[in-house]
């Protein structure tokens, strides 16, 4: 056997595995983030019911912990989860299979993370045949950091929403009080306007003289004037000259 003294065993490139890693072959710290991100709640409950998990069906956290514990070894539950992940993310597995080395896998993972793709790329990255433990650890750390950021953002949004709700309630109460005050002022103005209108009407009525009633018409008696009597014509006697 020939020993190459110029090759450091720690820096020598590792031979590429002939096949991809299985779920139970991954580092145990990867199981929980993988299952939490890549397995939906309904699928998790179905697998828990199928393999008689001890965790309550309505406690998703307990189901995830028990599923992650089952993935430490090869068993019917871990094999079912393996088949589900392979079927669900086959498109990503096929895409990552075109990458030849660990550097390309890490670069592709960073690209997917920037575009918001996490579940499929995480499974394809962690199980790639050429991926290193450092890249898997990097992916796991990125997911943990993202979870912390999302949690912080959710807390911040919840606090902001509470503040906005409180402010909105205060503004609504102030607006209600203002509307009541304005309604009272409006009633006062209407009362004043009605009083002034009545006063104006009274003043106009007092300054305008009442129309005089017509005097009763006296009966006029026309004095009868004697008619001029016509001259009396004496009959003319016969034989009397005109």
Short mmCIF file of N, CA and C in Angstrom, two decimals, residues 13-80:
data_model
loop_
_atom_site.label_atom_id
_atom_site.label_comp_id
_atom_site.label_asym_id
_atom_site.label_seq_id
_atom_site.Cartn_x
_atom_site.Cartn_y
_atom_site.Cartn_z
N UNK A 13 -10.61 16.00 -0.37
CA UNK A 13 -12.04 16.02 -0.70
C UNK A 13 -12.70 14.68 -0.40
N UNK A 14 -13.90 14.77 0.17
CA UNK A 14 -14.63 13.54 0.48
C UNK A 14 -15.18 12.93 -0.79
N UNK A 15 -15.20 11.64 -0.86
CA UNK A 15 -15.85 11.01 -2.02
C UNK A 15 -17.35 11.28 -1.98
N UNK A 16 -17.92 11.58 -3.12
CA UNK A 16 -19.34 11.87 -3.20
C UNK A 16 -20.15 10.61 -2.97
N UNK A 17 -21.11 10.63 -2.06
CA UNK A 17 -21.93 9.43 -1.83
C UNK A 17 -22.67 9.04 -3.09
N UNK A 18 -22.97 7.79 -3.18
CA UNK A 18 -23.63 7.29 -4.38
C UNK A 18 -25.12 7.58 -4.37
N UNK A 19 -25.72 7.87 -3.23
CA UNK A 19 -27.15 8.13 -3.15
C UNK A 19 -27.42 9.26 -2.15
N UNK A 20 -28.61 9.76 -2.18
CA UNK A 20 -28.98 10.84 -1.28
C UNK A 20 -29.24 10.30 0.11
N UNK A 21 -29.15 11.22 1.07
CA UNK A 21 -29.37 10.84 2.47
C UNK A 21 -30.86 10.63 2.72
N UNK A 22 -31.15 9.72 3.64
CA UNK A 22 -32.52 9.48 4.07
C UNK A 22 -32.79 10.30 5.33
N UNK A 23 -34.07 10.41 5.67
CA UNK A 23 -34.46 11.24 6.80
C UNK A 23 -33.79 10.79 8.09
N UNK A 24 -33.73 9.51 8.35
CA UNK A 24 -33.15 9.00 9.59
C UNK A 24 -31.63 9.03 9.60
N UNK A 25 -31.04 9.36 8.43
CA UNK A 25 -29.59 9.48 8.35
C UNK A 25 -29.08 10.90 8.60
N UNK A 26 -29.99 11.86 8.67
CA UNK A 26 -29.60 13.25 8.91
C UNK A 26 -29.29 13.48 10.39
N UNK A 27 -28.62 14.59 10.67
CA UNK A 27 -28.32 14.95 12.05
C UNK A 27 -29.62 15.20 12.81
N UNK A 28 -29.75 14.72 14.02
CA UNK A 28 -31.01 14.90 14.78
C UNK A 28 -31.47 16.35 14.90
N UNK A 29 -30.57 17.35 15.04
CA UNK A 29 -31.09 18.73 15.11
C UNK A 29 -31.84 19.19 13.87
N UNK A 30 -31.62 18.50 12.73
CA UNK A 30 -32.32 18.89 11.50
C UNK A 30 -33.76 18.39 11.44
N UNK A 31 -34.08 17.38 12.22
CA UNK A 31 -35.39 16.75 12.08
C UNK A 31 -36.53 17.71 12.42
N UNK A 32 -36.41 18.42 13.52
CA UNK A 32 -37.52 19.28 13.93
C UNK A 32 -37.76 20.43 12.94
N UNK A 33 -36.74 21.19 12.52
CA UNK A 33 -37.03 22.24 11.53
C UNK A 33 -37.50 21.68 10.19
N UNK A 34 -36.99 20.52 9.79
CA UNK A 34 -37.46 19.92 8.55
C UNK A 34 -38.94 19.57 8.62
N UNK A 35 -39.32 18.88 9.68
CA UNK A 35 -40.72 18.48 9.80
C UNK A 35 -41.63 19.69 10.01
N UNK A 36 -41.17 20.65 10.82
CA UNK A 36 -42.01 21.81 11.06
C UNK A 36 -42.25 22.65 9.81
N UNK A 37 -41.26 22.68 8.91
CA UNK A 37 -41.38 23.50 7.71
C UNK A 37 -41.95 22.74 6.53
N UNK A 38 -41.68 21.46 6.45
CA UNK A 38 -42.00 20.69 5.24
C UNK A 38 -43.22 19.78 5.37
N UNK A 39 -43.71 19.54 6.59
CA UNK A 39 -44.85 18.65 6.78
C UNK A 39 -46.00 19.48 7.35
N UNK A 40 -47.12 19.48 6.64
CA UNK A 40 -48.28 20.26 7.08
C UNK A 40 -48.96 19.65 8.29
N UNK A 41 -49.75 20.44 9.01
CA UNK A 41 -50.43 19.93 10.21
C UNK A 41 -51.36 18.76 9.93
N UNK A 42 -52.09 18.80 8.81
CA UNK A 42 -53.02 17.71 8.51
C UNK A 42 -52.27 16.41 8.23
N UNK A 43 -51.19 16.49 7.46
CA UNK A 43 -50.39 15.29 7.19
C UNK A 43 -49.77 14.75 8.47
N UNK A 44 -49.32 15.65 9.33
CA UNK A 44 -48.73 15.22 10.60
C UNK A 44 -49.76 14.50 11.46
N UNK A 45 -50.98 15.00 11.50
CA UNK A 45 -52.02 14.33 12.28
C UNK A 45 -52.38 12.97 11.69
N UNK A 46 -52.39 12.87 10.37
CA UNK A 46 -52.69 11.58 9.74
C UNK A 46 -51.62 10.54 10.09
N UNK A 47 -50.36 10.94 10.01
CA UNK A 47 -49.27 10.00 10.33
C UNK A 47 -49.31 9.65 11.81
N UNK A 48 -49.62 10.63 12.67
CA UNK A 48 -49.70 10.36 14.10
C UNK A 48 -50.82 9.38 14.41
N UNK A 49 -51.96 9.54 13.73
CA UNK A 49 -53.07 8.60 13.96
C UNK A 49 -52.75 7.23 13.39
N UNK A 50 -52.05 7.19 12.27
CA UNK A 50 -51.72 5.90 11.63
C UNK A 50 -50.74 5.08 12.46
N UNK A 51 -49.79 5.77 13.10
CA UNK A 51 -48.77 5.04 13.85
C UNK A 51 -48.92 5.22 15.36
N UNK A 52 -50.10 5.64 15.77
CA UNK A 52 -50.48 5.67 17.20
C UNK A 52 -49.49 6.47 18.03
N UNK A 53 -49.33 7.75 17.68
CA UNK A 53 -48.50 8.62 18.49
C UNK A 53 -49.16 8.83 19.86
N UNK A 54 -48.35 9.04 20.85
CA UNK A 54 -48.88 9.27 22.19
C UNK A 54 -49.32 10.73 22.40
N UNK A 55 -48.82 11.65 21.59
CA UNK A 55 -49.16 13.06 21.76
C UNK A 55 -50.62 13.31 21.38
N UNK A 56 -51.28 14.26 22.05
CA UNK A 56 -52.67 14.59 21.70
C UNK A 56 -52.77 15.09 20.26
N UNK A 57 -53.85 14.76 19.60
CA UNK A 57 -54.02 15.12 18.19
C UNK A 57 -54.15 16.62 17.98
N UNK A 58 -54.56 17.36 19.01
CA UNK A 58 -54.73 18.80 18.87
C UNK A 58 -53.51 19.59 19.34
N UNK A 59 -52.45 18.90 19.71
CA UNK A 59 -51.22 19.56 20.17
C UNK A 59 -50.16 19.39 19.08
N UNK A 60 -50.06 20.36 18.19
CA UNK A 60 -49.15 20.24 17.05
C UNK A 60 -47.69 20.21 17.49
N UNK A 61 -47.36 20.96 18.53
CA UNK A 61 -45.98 20.97 19.00
C UNK A 61 -45.57 19.60 19.53
N UNK A 62 -46.43 18.99 20.31
CA UNK A 62 -46.13 17.66 20.83
C UNK A 62 -46.03 16.63 19.71
N UNK A 63 -46.88 16.75 18.69
CA UNK A 63 -46.81 15.83 17.56
C UNK A 63 -45.49 15.99 16.80
N UNK A 64 -45.04 17.23 16.62
CA UNK A 64 -43.77 17.46 15.94
C UNK A 64 -42.60 16.88 16.73
N UNK A 65 -42.62 17.06 18.02
CA UNK A 65 -41.53 16.53 18.85
C UNK A 65 -41.49 15.01 18.79
N UNK A 66 -42.65 14.37 18.83
CA UNK A 66 -42.67 12.91 18.77
C UNK A 66 -42.26 12.41 17.39
N UNK A 67 -42.68 13.13 16.32
CA UNK A 67 -42.28 12.74 14.97
C UNK A 67 -40.77 12.91 14.79
N UNK A 68 -40.21 14.00 15.32
CA UNK A 68 -38.76 14.21 15.22
C UNK A 68 -38.01 13.13 15.98
N UNK A 69 -38.54 12.72 17.11
CA UNK A 69 -37.89 11.65 17.87
C UNK A 69 -37.96 10.33 17.10
N UNK A 70 -39.07 10.09 16.37
CA UNK A 70 -39.19 8.87 15.58
C UNK A 70 -38.21 8.85 14.41
N UNK A 71 -37.82 10.03 13.92
CA UNK A 71 -36.93 10.11 12.76
C UNK A 71 -35.47 9.82 13.12
N UNK A 72 -35.15 9.59 14.35
CA UNK A 72 -33.78 9.27 14.72
C UNK A 72 -33.36 7.88 14.25
N UNK A 73 -34.34 7.07 13.91
CA UNK A 73 -34.03 5.71 13.43
C UNK A 73 -35.00 5.36 12.32
N UNK A 74 -34.67 4.29 11.64
CA UNK A 74 -35.55 3.85 10.55
C UNK A 74 -36.66 2.99 11.14
N UNK A 75 -37.86 3.40 10.90
CA UNK A 75 -39.04 2.70 11.41
C UNK A 75 -40.22 3.05 10.51
N UNK A 76 -41.37 2.41 10.68
CA UNK A 76 -42.50 2.69 9.78
C UNK A 76 -42.89 4.18 9.75
N UNK A 77 -42.84 4.88 10.88
CA UNK A 77 -43.22 6.29 10.91
C UNK A 77 -42.22 7.15 10.11
N UNK A 78 -40.93 6.92 10.33
CA UNK A 78 -39.93 7.70 9.61
C UNK A 78 -39.93 7.37 8.13
N UNK A 79 -40.20 6.12 7.77
CA UNK A 79 -40.29 5.76 6.36
C UNK A 79 -41.50 6.44 5.70
N UNK A 80 -42.62 6.53 6.42
CA UNK A 80 -43.79 7.22 5.87
C UNK A 80 -43.51 8.70 5.67
#
